[in-house]
mmCIF file of C-alpha atoms in Angstrom:
data_model
loop_
_atom_site.group_PDB
_atom_site.id
_atom_site.type_symbol
_atom_site.label_atom_id
_atom_site.label_comp_id
_atom_site.label_asym_id
_atom_site.label_seq_id
_atom_site.Cartn_x
_atom_site.Cartn_y
_atom_site.Cartn_z
ATOM 1 C CA MET N 1006 0.000 0.000 0.000
ATOM 2 C CA ALA N 1007 2.803 2.391 0.965
ATOM 3 C CA GLY N 1008 4.613 1.647 -2.280
ATOM 4 C CA SER N 1009 1.534 2.448 -4.337
ATOM 5 C CA ILE N 1010 1.253 6.014 -2.989
ATOM 6 C CA PRO N 1011 4.405 7.307 -4.745
ATOM 7 C CA ARG N 1012 3.290 5.613 -7.967
ATOM 8 C CA LEU N 1013 -0.158 7.231 -7.663
ATOM 9 C CA ALA N 1014 1.419 10.622 -7.020
ATOM 10 C CA ALA N 1015 3.661 10.227 -10.061
ATOM 11 C CA CYS N 1016 0.683 9.262 -12.193
ATOM 12 C CA ILE N 1017 -1.284 12.322 -11.043
ATOM 13 C CA ALA N 1018 1.727 14.544 -11.767
ATOM 14 C CA LEU N 1019 2.010 13.105 -15.268
ATOM 15 C CA ILE N 1020 -1.681 13.674 -15.969
ATOM 16 C CA THR N 1021 -1.458 17.218 -14.633
ATOM 17 C CA ALA N 1022 1.601 17.979 -16.763
ATOM 18 C CA THR N 1023 -0.074 16.540 -19.848
ATOM 19 C CA ALA N 1024 -3.183 18.654 -19.243
ATOM 20 C CA ALA N 1025 -1.054 21.730 -18.688
ATOM 21 C CA HIS N 1026 0.605 21.255 -22.094
ATOM 22 C CA ALA N 1027 -2.572 20.310 -23.962
ATOM 23 C CA ALA N 1028 -3.359 22.491 -26.979
ATOM 24 C CA GLU N 1029 -5.656 25.412 -26.268
ATOM 25 C CA TYR N 1030 -8.264 26.222 -28.912
ATOM 26 C CA ALA N 1031 -10.100 29.529 -28.640
ATOM 27 C CA ALA N 1032 -12.107 32.030 -30.713
ATOM 28 C CA HIS N 1033 -11.176 35.705 -30.655
ATOM 29 C CA THR N 1034 -12.390 38.897 -32.282
ATOM 30 C CA LEU N 1035 -10.598 41.965 -33.543
ATOM 31 C CA ALA N 1036 -12.242 45.365 -34.120
ATOM 32 C CA ARG N 1037 -11.707 46.627 -37.647
ATOM 33 C CA PRO N 1038 -13.165 49.542 -39.674
ATOM 34 C CA GLU N 1039 -15.367 47.064 -41.604
ATOM 35 C CA GLY N 1040 -16.641 45.590 -38.332
ATOM 36 C CA GLU N 1041 -15.656 42.910 -35.878
ATOM 37 C CA ARG N 1042 -13.467 40.222 -37.420
ATOM 38 C CA ARG N 1043 -13.166 36.705 -36.032
ATOM 39 C CA TYR N 1044 -10.110 34.475 -35.779
ATOM 40 C CA LEU N 1045 -9.289 31.163 -34.130
ATOM 41 C CA VAL N 1046 -6.111 30.264 -32.266
ATOM 42 C CA LEU N 1047 -4.638 26.816 -31.691
ATOM 43 C CA ASP N 1048 -1.927 27.132 -29.059
ATOM 44 C CA PRO N 1049 -0.056 23.926 -28.199
ATOM 45 C CA GLY N 1050 2.101 25.750 -25.663
ATOM 46 C CA ALA N 1051 5.859 26.185 -25.822
ATOM 47 C CA PRO N 1052 8.665 24.185 -24.192
ATOM 48 C CA ASP N 1053 10.052 27.473 -22.892
ATOM 49 C CA ALA N 1054 7.181 29.680 -21.771
ATOM 50 C CA SER N 1055 9.423 32.750 -21.753
ATOM 51 C CA GLY N 1056 10.612 32.313 -25.343
ATOM 52 C CA LYS N 1057 9.215 33.679 -28.582
ATOM 53 C CA ARG N 1058 7.762 31.173 -31.043
ATOM 54 C CA PRO N 1059 6.825 31.054 -34.716
ATOM 55 C CA VAL N 1060 3.289 31.430 -36.018
ATOM 56 C CA VAL N 1061 1.602 30.114 -39.138
ATOM 57 C CA ILE N 1062 -1.467 32.059 -40.228
ATOM 58 C CA LEU N 1063 -3.762 29.661 -42.113
ATOM 59 C CA LEU N 1064 -6.182 31.108 -44.668
ATOM 60 C CA HIS N 1065 -9.179 28.917 -45.541
ATOM 61 C CA GLY N 1066 -10.634 28.465 -48.993
ATOM 62 C CA HIS N 1067 -13.778 30.039 -50.470
ATOM 63 C CA GLY N 1068 -16.810 28.740 -48.593
ATOM 64 C CA GLU N 1069 -14.692 26.892 -46.045
ATOM 65 C CA ALA N 1070 -14.678 27.489 -42.286
ATOM 66 C CA ALA N 1071 -11.601 28.668 -40.397
ATOM 67 C CA ALA N 1072 -12.210 25.827 -37.929
ATOM 68 C CA ALA N 1073 -11.730 23.263 -40.720
ATOM 69 C CA VAL N 1074 -8.085 24.190 -41.369
ATOM 70 C CA LEU N 1075 -7.403 23.646 -37.662
ATOM 71 C CA GLY N 1076 -8.992 20.187 -37.732
ATOM 72 C CA ARG N 1077 -12.018 21.279 -35.682
ATOM 73 C CA ALA N 1078 -14.685 21.110 -38.398
ATOM 74 C CA SER N 1079 -15.251 19.161 -41.597
ATOM 75 C CA PHE N 1080 -15.466 20.365 -45.177
ATOM 76 C CA GLY N 1081 -17.574 18.077 -47.338
ATOM 77 C CA GLY N 1082 -17.126 15.299 -44.798
ATOM 78 C CA TYR N 1083 -13.334 15.697 -44.631
ATOM 79 C CA THR N 1084 -11.559 16.996 -41.528
ATOM 80 C CA PRO N 1085 -7.901 17.798 -42.267
ATOM 81 C CA ARG N 1086 -5.776 17.418 -39.135
ATOM 82 C CA ASP N 1087 -2.295 17.770 -40.623
ATOM 83 C CA TRP N 1088 -1.632 21.323 -39.407
ATOM 84 C CA ALA N 1089 -2.945 20.636 -35.900
ATOM 85 C CA LYS N 1090 -0.722 17.556 -35.572
ATOM 86 C CA LEU N 1091 2.277 19.516 -36.819
ATOM 87 C CA ALA N 1092 1.591 22.354 -34.370
ATOM 88 C CA GLU N 1093 1.562 20.029 -31.380
ATOM 89 C CA ARG N 1094 4.726 18.280 -32.490
ATOM 90 C CA GLU N 1095 6.669 21.465 -33.332
ATOM 91 C CA HIS N 1096 5.066 23.793 -30.728
ATOM 92 C CA LEU N 1097 3.772 26.063 -33.469
ATOM 93 C CA LEU N 1098 1.127 28.682 -32.836
ATOM 94 C CA LEU N 1099 -1.609 28.479 -35.474
ATOM 95 C CA ILE N 1100 -4.005 31.333 -36.214
ATOM 96 C CA ALA N 1101 -6.931 30.834 -38.574
ATOM 97 C CA PRO N 1102 -8.706 34.104 -39.434
ATOM 98 C CA GLU N 1103 -12.221 34.086 -40.876
ATOM 99 C CA GLY N 1104 -13.010 35.714 -44.203
ATOM 100 C CA VAL N 1105 -16.133 37.732 -45.022
ATOM 101 C CA LYS N 1106 -19.074 36.703 -47.196
ATOM 102 C CA GLY N 1107 -18.782 37.529 -50.869
ATOM 103 C CA SER N 1108 -21.568 38.151 -53.365
ATOM 104 C CA ASP N 1109 -22.446 34.431 -53.454
ATOM 105 C CA GLY N 1110 -23.074 34.366 -49.693
ATOM 106 C CA LYS N 1111 -19.980 32.250 -49.018
ATOM 107 C CA VAL N 1112 -17.058 33.251 -46.837
ATOM 108 C CA ALA N 1113 -14.205 34.534 -49.000
ATOM 109 C CA TRP N 1114 -11.059 36.684 -49.184
ATOM 110 C CA ASN N 1115 -10.304 39.873 -51.049
ATOM 111 C CA ASP N 1116 -7.422 38.589 -53.157
ATOM 112 C CA CYS N 1117 -6.039 40.261 -56.289
ATOM 113 C CA ARG N 1118 -8.334 38.732 -58.918
ATOM 114 C CA GLY N 1119 -9.975 41.700 -60.619
ATOM 115 C CA ASP N 1120 -12.501 39.490 -62.428
ATOM 116 C CA ALA N 1121 -13.645 37.454 -59.395
ATOM 117 C CA ALA N 1122 -17.166 38.688 -58.674
ATOM 118 C CA THR N 1123 -17.557 36.433 -55.612
ATOM 119 C CA ASN N 1124 -14.549 37.801 -53.727
ATOM 120 C CA ALA N 1125 -14.983 39.675 -50.466
ATOM 121 C CA THR N 1126 -14.477 43.455 -50.645
ATOM 122 C CA THR N 1127 -13.045 44.058 -47.169
ATOM 123 C CA ASP N 1128 -9.550 45.296 -46.279
ATOM 124 C CA ASP N 1129 -8.142 41.852 -45.616
ATOM 125 C CA VAL N 1130 -4.534 43.016 -45.925
ATOM 126 C CA GLY N 1131 -5.169 45.475 -43.085
ATOM 127 C CA PHE N 1132 -6.884 42.746 -41.074
ATOM 128 C CA ILE N 1133 -3.981 40.308 -41.392
ATOM 129 C CA GLY N 1134 -1.491 43.074 -40.636
ATOM 130 C CA ALA N 1135 -3.384 43.914 -37.429
ATOM 131 C CA LEU N 1136 -3.560 40.214 -36.604
ATOM 132 C CA ILE N 1137 0.228 39.952 -36.855
ATOM 133 C CA ASP N 1138 0.520 42.871 -34.416
ATOM 134 C CA LYS N 1139 -1.853 41.070 -32.055
ATOM 135 C CA ALA N 1140 0.102 37.808 -32.322
ATOM 136 C CA VAL N 1141 3.380 39.541 -31.460
ATOM 137 C CA THR N 1142 1.993 41.452 -28.466
ATOM 138 C CA ASP N 1143 -0.497 38.939 -27.045
ATOM 139 C CA PHE N 1144 0.783 35.493 -28.067
ATOM 140 C CA LYS N 1145 4.577 35.915 -27.742
ATOM 141 C CA VAL N 1146 5.194 35.439 -31.446
ATOM 142 C CA ASP N 1147 8.644 36.110 -32.855
ATOM 143 C CA PRO N 1148 8.112 38.914 -35.427
ATOM 144 C CA ARG N 1149 10.935 37.404 -37.500
ATOM 145 C CA SER N 1150 9.062 34.072 -37.803
ATOM 146 C CA VAL N 1151 5.630 34.932 -39.214
ATOM 147 C CA TYR N 1152 4.438 32.609 -41.981
ATOM 148 C CA VAL N 1153 1.227 32.608 -44.027
ATOM 149 C CA PHE N 1154 -0.241 29.538 -45.707
ATOM 150 C CA GLY N 1155 -3.395 29.714 -47.816
ATOM 151 C CA PHE N 1156 -5.685 27.190 -49.488
ATOM 152 C CA SER N 1157 -7.412 27.987 -52.817
ATOM 153 C CA ASN N 1158 -8.951 31.491 -52.403
ATOM 154 C CA GLY N 1159 -6.906 31.718 -49.195
ATOM 155 C CA GLY N 1160 -3.857 30.923 -51.327
ATOM 156 C CA GLY N 1161 -4.745 33.835 -53.584
ATOM 157 C CA MET N 1162 -4.872 35.982 -50.462
ATOM 158 C CA ALA N 1163 -1.450 34.647 -49.418
ATOM 159 C CA TYR N 1164 -0.080 35.809 -52.771
ATOM 160 C CA ARG N 1165 -1.516 39.270 -52.125
ATOM 161 C CA LEU N 1166 0.056 39.346 -48.663
ATOM 162 C CA GLY N 1167 3.364 38.310 -50.241
ATOM 163 C CA ILE N 1168 3.100 41.447 -52.386
ATOM 164 C CA GLU N 1169 1.783 43.950 -49.833
ATOM 165 C CA LEU N 1170 3.110 42.622 -46.498
ATOM 166 C CA ALA N 1171 6.410 41.103 -47.668
ATOM 167 C CA PRO N 1172 8.534 43.109 -45.182
ATOM 168 C CA ARG N 1173 6.605 41.495 -42.302
ATOM 169 C CA LEU N 1174 6.640 37.883 -43.522
ATOM 170 C CA ALA N 1175 9.382 35.258 -43.354
ATOM 171 C CA ALA N 1176 7.698 33.202 -46.116
ATOM 172 C CA ILE N 1177 4.334 32.414 -47.682
ATOM 173 C CA GLY N 1178 2.839 29.078 -48.727
ATOM 174 C CA VAL N 1179 0.086 28.394 -51.236
ATOM 175 C CA GLN N 1180 -1.919 25.297 -52.063
ATOM 176 C CA SER N 1181 -4.098 25.021 -55.179
ATOM 177 C CA ALA N 1182 -4.150 28.708 -56.114
ATOM 178 C CA LEU N 1183 -2.941 30.738 -59.096
ATOM 179 C CA MET N 1184 -1.684 34.262 -59.525
ATOM 180 C CA PRO N 1185 -4.479 36.302 -61.153
ATOM 181 C CA ALA N 1186 -4.641 36.686 -64.917
ATOM 182 C CA ARG N 1187 -6.387 40.038 -64.431
ATOM 183 C CA SER N 1188 -4.893 41.563 -61.310
ATOM 184 C CA ARG N 1189 -6.007 44.733 -59.591
ATOM 185 C CA CYS N 1190 -2.926 44.700 -57.360
ATOM 186 C CA ALA N 1191 0.619 45.824 -57.978
ATOM 187 C CA ALA N 1192 2.980 43.208 -59.343
ATOM 188 C CA PRO N 1193 5.271 41.481 -56.815
ATOM 189 C CA ALA N 1194 8.372 43.621 -56.301
ATOM 190 C CA ARG N 1195 10.034 42.579 -53.037
ATOM 191 C CA PRO N 1196 11.747 39.177 -52.716
ATOM 192 C CA VAL N 1197 9.999 36.706 -50.425
ATOM 193 C CA SER N 1198 10.319 32.933 -50.063
ATOM 194 C CA VAL N 1199 7.335 31.096 -51.569
ATOM 195 C CA PHE N 1200 6.141 27.482 -51.239
ATOM 196 C CA ILE N 1201 3.630 26.364 -53.887
ATOM 197 C CA LEU N 1202 1.747 23.063 -54.178
ATOM 198 C CA HIS N 1203 -0.389 22.407 -57.234
ATOM 199 C CA GLY N 1204 -1.921 19.341 -58.847
ATOM 200 C CA THR N 1205 -1.738 18.888 -62.615
ATOM 201 C CA GLY N 1206 -5.304 17.541 -62.546
ATOM 202 C CA ASP N 1207 -6.787 20.371 -60.481
ATOM 203 C CA PRO N 1208 -10.398 20.814 -61.695
ATOM 204 C CA ILE N 1209 -10.910 24.151 -59.859
ATOM 205 C CA ALA N 1210 -7.667 26.094 -60.412
ATOM 206 C CA PRO N 1211 -6.501 24.636 -63.755
ATOM 207 C CA TYR N 1212 -2.790 23.815 -63.889
ATOM 208 C CA GLY N 1213 -2.406 25.463 -67.282
ATOM 209 C CA GLY N 1214 -4.330 28.567 -66.257
ATOM 210 C CA GLY N 1215 -7.695 29.953 -67.327
ATOM 211 C CA GLU N 1216 -11.079 30.304 -65.657
ATOM 212 C CA VAL N 1217 -11.156 29.328 -61.990
ATOM 213 C CA GLY N 1218 -14.031 27.173 -60.764
ATOM 214 C CA ASN N 1219 -16.343 24.479 -62.071
ATOM 215 C CA TRP N 1220 -20.071 23.919 -62.543
ATOM 216 C CA LEU N 1221 -20.573 24.389 -58.789
ATOM 217 C CA THR N 1222 -18.407 27.491 -58.456
ATOM 218 C CA ARG N 1223 -18.966 30.446 -60.769
ATOM 219 C CA GLY N 1224 -17.636 33.997 -60.689
ATOM 220 C CA ARG N 1225 -14.158 33.095 -59.413
ATOM 221 C CA GLY N 1226 -12.197 34.942 -62.104
ATOM 222 C CA SER N 1227 -9.162 33.627 -63.951
ATOM 223 C CA GLY N 1228 -5.557 32.760 -63.202
ATOM 224 C CA LEU N 1229 -2.150 32.269 -64.744
ATOM 225 C CA GLY N 1230 -0.941 28.692 -65.034
ATOM 226 C CA ALA N 1231 0.834 27.051 -62.109
ATOM 227 C CA GLU N 1232 4.209 27.096 -63.872
ATOM 228 C CA ALA N 1233 3.739 30.742 -64.873
ATOM 229 C CA THR N 1234 2.914 31.521 -61.245
ATOM 230 C CA VAL N 1235 6.129 29.833 -60.088
ATOM 231 C CA ALA N 1236 8.092 31.714 -62.752
ATOM 232 C CA ALA N 1237 6.648 35.057 -61.612
ATOM 233 C CA TRP N 1238 7.928 34.562 -58.062
ATOM 234 C CA ARG N 1239 11.281 33.207 -59.249
ATOM 235 C CA GLN N 1240 11.740 36.374 -61.287
ATOM 236 C CA VAL N 1241 10.975 38.598 -58.299
ATOM 237 C CA ASP N 1242 13.340 36.549 -56.137
ATOM 238 C CA GLY N 1243 16.124 36.639 -58.735
ATOM 239 C CA LEU N 1244 16.477 32.831 -58.808
ATOM 240 C CA SER N 1245 18.017 30.754 -61.593
ATOM 241 C CA ASP N 1246 16.184 28.258 -63.786
ATOM 242 C CA ALA N 1247 18.031 25.215 -62.448
ATOM 243 C CA PRO N 1248 16.108 23.722 -59.498
ATOM 244 C CA ALA N 1249 17.180 20.975 -57.151
ATOM 245 C CA THR N 1250 14.692 18.186 -57.875
ATOM 246 C CA PHE N 1251 13.466 15.313 -55.719
ATOM 247 C CA ARG N 1252 10.790 12.771 -56.606
ATOM 248 C CA PHE N 1253 9.035 11.365 -53.558
ATOM 249 C CA PRO N 1254 8.970 7.562 -53.277
ATOM 250 C CA HIS N 1255 5.578 6.132 -54.177
ATOM 251 C CA ARG N 1256 3.856 4.695 -51.100
ATOM 252 C CA ARG N 1257 0.583 3.199 -52.355
ATOM 253 C CA THR N 1258 -0.223 1.200 -55.460
ATOM 254 C CA ASP N 1259 -3.792 2.569 -55.485
ATOM 255 C CA ASP N 1260 -2.573 6.198 -55.586
ATOM 256 C CA PRO N 1261 -2.773 7.502 -59.208
ATOM 257 C CA THR N 1262 -0.662 10.584 -58.381
ATOM 258 C CA ALA N 1263 3.060 11.289 -57.951
ATOM 259 C CA ALA N 1264 4.827 14.144 -56.167
ATOM 260 C CA THR N 1265 7.975 16.009 -57.196
ATOM 261 C CA ARG N 1266 9.727 18.763 -55.240
ATOM 262 C CA MET N 1267 11.588 21.492 -57.140
ATOM 263 C CA VAL N 1268 13.540 24.121 -55.199
ATOM 264 C CA TRP N 1269 15.182 27.229 -56.609
ATOM 265 C CA GLY N 1270 17.781 28.951 -54.446
ATOM 266 C CA PRO N 1271 20.781 27.117 -52.951
ATOM 267 C CA ASP N 1272 20.573 28.418 -49.370
ATOM 268 C CA PRO N 1273 17.690 27.121 -47.151
ATOM 269 C CA ALA N 1274 18.185 30.183 -44.914
ATOM 270 C CA GLY N 1275 17.958 32.521 -47.897
ATOM 271 C CA VAL N 1276 15.218 33.385 -50.362
ATOM 272 C CA GLN N 1277 13.876 30.281 -52.104
ATOM 273 C CA VAL N 1278 10.931 29.133 -54.196
ATOM 274 C CA GLU N 1279 9.669 25.568 -53.805
ATOM 275 C CA PHE N 1280 7.209 24.028 -56.237
ATOM 276 C CA LEU N 1281 5.630 20.759 -55.121
ATOM 277 C CA ARG N 1282 4.035 19.451 -58.305
ATOM 278 C CA VAL N 1283 1.520 16.655 -57.861
ATOM 279 C CA ASP N 1284 1.126 14.838 -61.157
ATOM 280 C CA GLY N 1285 -2.490 13.777 -61.478
ATOM 281 C CA GLY N 1286 -3.398 15.525 -58.225
ATOM 282 C CA GLY N 1287 -6.563 17.508 -57.635
ATOM 283 C CA HIS N 1288 -7.607 20.637 -55.767
ATOM 284 C CA VAL N 1289 -6.584 19.230 -52.403
ATOM 285 C CA ASN N 1290 -3.718 18.818 -49.957
ATOM 286 C CA ALA N 1291 -1.405 15.809 -49.908
ATOM 287 C CA SER N 1292 -1.478 13.419 -46.950
ATOM 288 C CA THR N 1293 0.231 10.141 -46.127
ATOM 289 C CA GLU N 1294 -2.510 9.145 -43.655
ATOM 290 C CA GLU N 1295 -5.774 10.893 -44.532
ATOM 291 C CA GLU N 1296 -8.237 10.158 -47.307
ATOM 292 C CA LEU N 1297 -10.959 12.147 -49.036
ATOM 293 C CA PRO N 1298 -14.581 10.989 -48.895
ATOM 294 C CA TRP N 1299 -15.785 9.520 -52.187
ATOM 295 C CA LEU N 1300 -17.959 12.510 -53.185
ATOM 296 C CA LEU N 1301 -15.310 15.090 -52.386
ATOM 297 C CA LYS N 1302 -12.774 13.111 -54.414
ATOM 298 C CA LYS N 1303 -15.170 13.237 -57.382
ATOM 299 C CA ILE N 1304 -15.453 17.020 -57.072
ATOM 300 C CA LEU N 1305 -11.867 17.948 -56.157
ATOM 301 C CA GLY N 1306 -9.845 15.167 -57.735
ATOM 302 C CA PRO N 1307 -7.305 12.679 -56.303
ATOM 303 C CA MET N 1308 -5.227 13.220 -53.174
ATOM 304 C CA ASN N 1309 -1.540 12.375 -53.171
ATOM 305 C CA HIS N 1310 -0.327 10.032 -50.392
ATOM 306 C CA ASP N 1311 3.454 10.314 -50.813
ATOM 307 C CA VAL N 1312 3.951 13.474 -48.746
ATOM 308 C CA ASP N 1313 2.173 15.605 -46.116
ATOM 309 C CA THR N 1314 1.493 19.177 -47.186
ATOM 310 C CA ALA N 1315 1.858 20.685 -43.710
ATOM 311 C CA ASP N 1316 5.112 18.834 -42.983
ATOM 312 C CA GLU N 1317 6.607 19.791 -46.338
ATOM 313 C CA ALA N 1318 5.569 23.441 -45.979
ATOM 314 C CA TRP N 1319 7.036 23.609 -42.470
ATOM 315 C CA ARG N 1320 10.263 21.969 -43.654
ATOM 316 C CA PHE N 1321 10.491 24.892 -46.088
ATOM 317 C CA PHE N 1322 9.331 27.592 -43.636
ATOM 318 C CA ARG N 1323 11.405 26.687 -40.607
ATOM 319 C CA THR N 1324 14.730 27.807 -42.068
ATOM 320 C CA LYS N 1325 13.347 31.192 -43.174
ATOM 321 C CA SER N 1326 13.528 34.305 -41.001
ATOM 322 C CA ARG N 1327 12.550 37.874 -41.789
#
């Protein structure tokens, strides 16, 4: 009996410590000229509570909820948990701001597409800039380690932030989004590191460029091709046309896709562009463990299972500092 007391005490201490380091998930609001804006925070805690830590600001797609990119809600029956798992493993702070409804009644971002009638019309650049200020003052974020990653319409917004907030960002990441064919923003002018993932079979943001959307999604404007988008950022960053290339080993015989990493820029701590091309891939992230529901796969196209988008983006981000 006496010997069991120390073991019980140790067990209680372990449970308490685990609870103390459990991820905190909370909704916040920020007053802006256009009205109150909402954002979600996933805070896994830090090994050193006194130290500054990096933050990844995740921008959802058109019609998607901010909670979905944090693994707290589903989109079409799919709940992506890759970023949440990464945050807990790497002690990353994640912030997922919420867009504003566009003309189609769906939550959206005000990216640079001048011919996208369904975009929001709010000052989203100002909102994200204020959110970065908030993260630095209230969440102990290192201002040199601020990263933005966007999905689809959120990816278009990440491109805009890479143009207009480049001095405040260590790097941006984009999944399944194209630079606009008809832009109402200035062209990129300041070098910034950019991670881009795009599937060659994307049915929403066509790999070769053109009208964005499908029979379910109208009024989304048009974009340059994926390779033209990569070339635009390489030109701004002054990078050569000879990338380091790596083809990911194929993991599943039932996976019709293949993933290839191309990186321009020799120094991981310097300015780089990475293009993760998914041959045969759709309008979706890559995941070694997760799977799309049947209906969503029919709408968005195949998911690659050779690499994890969040892990690959963080591998690229983590060496970059403003």
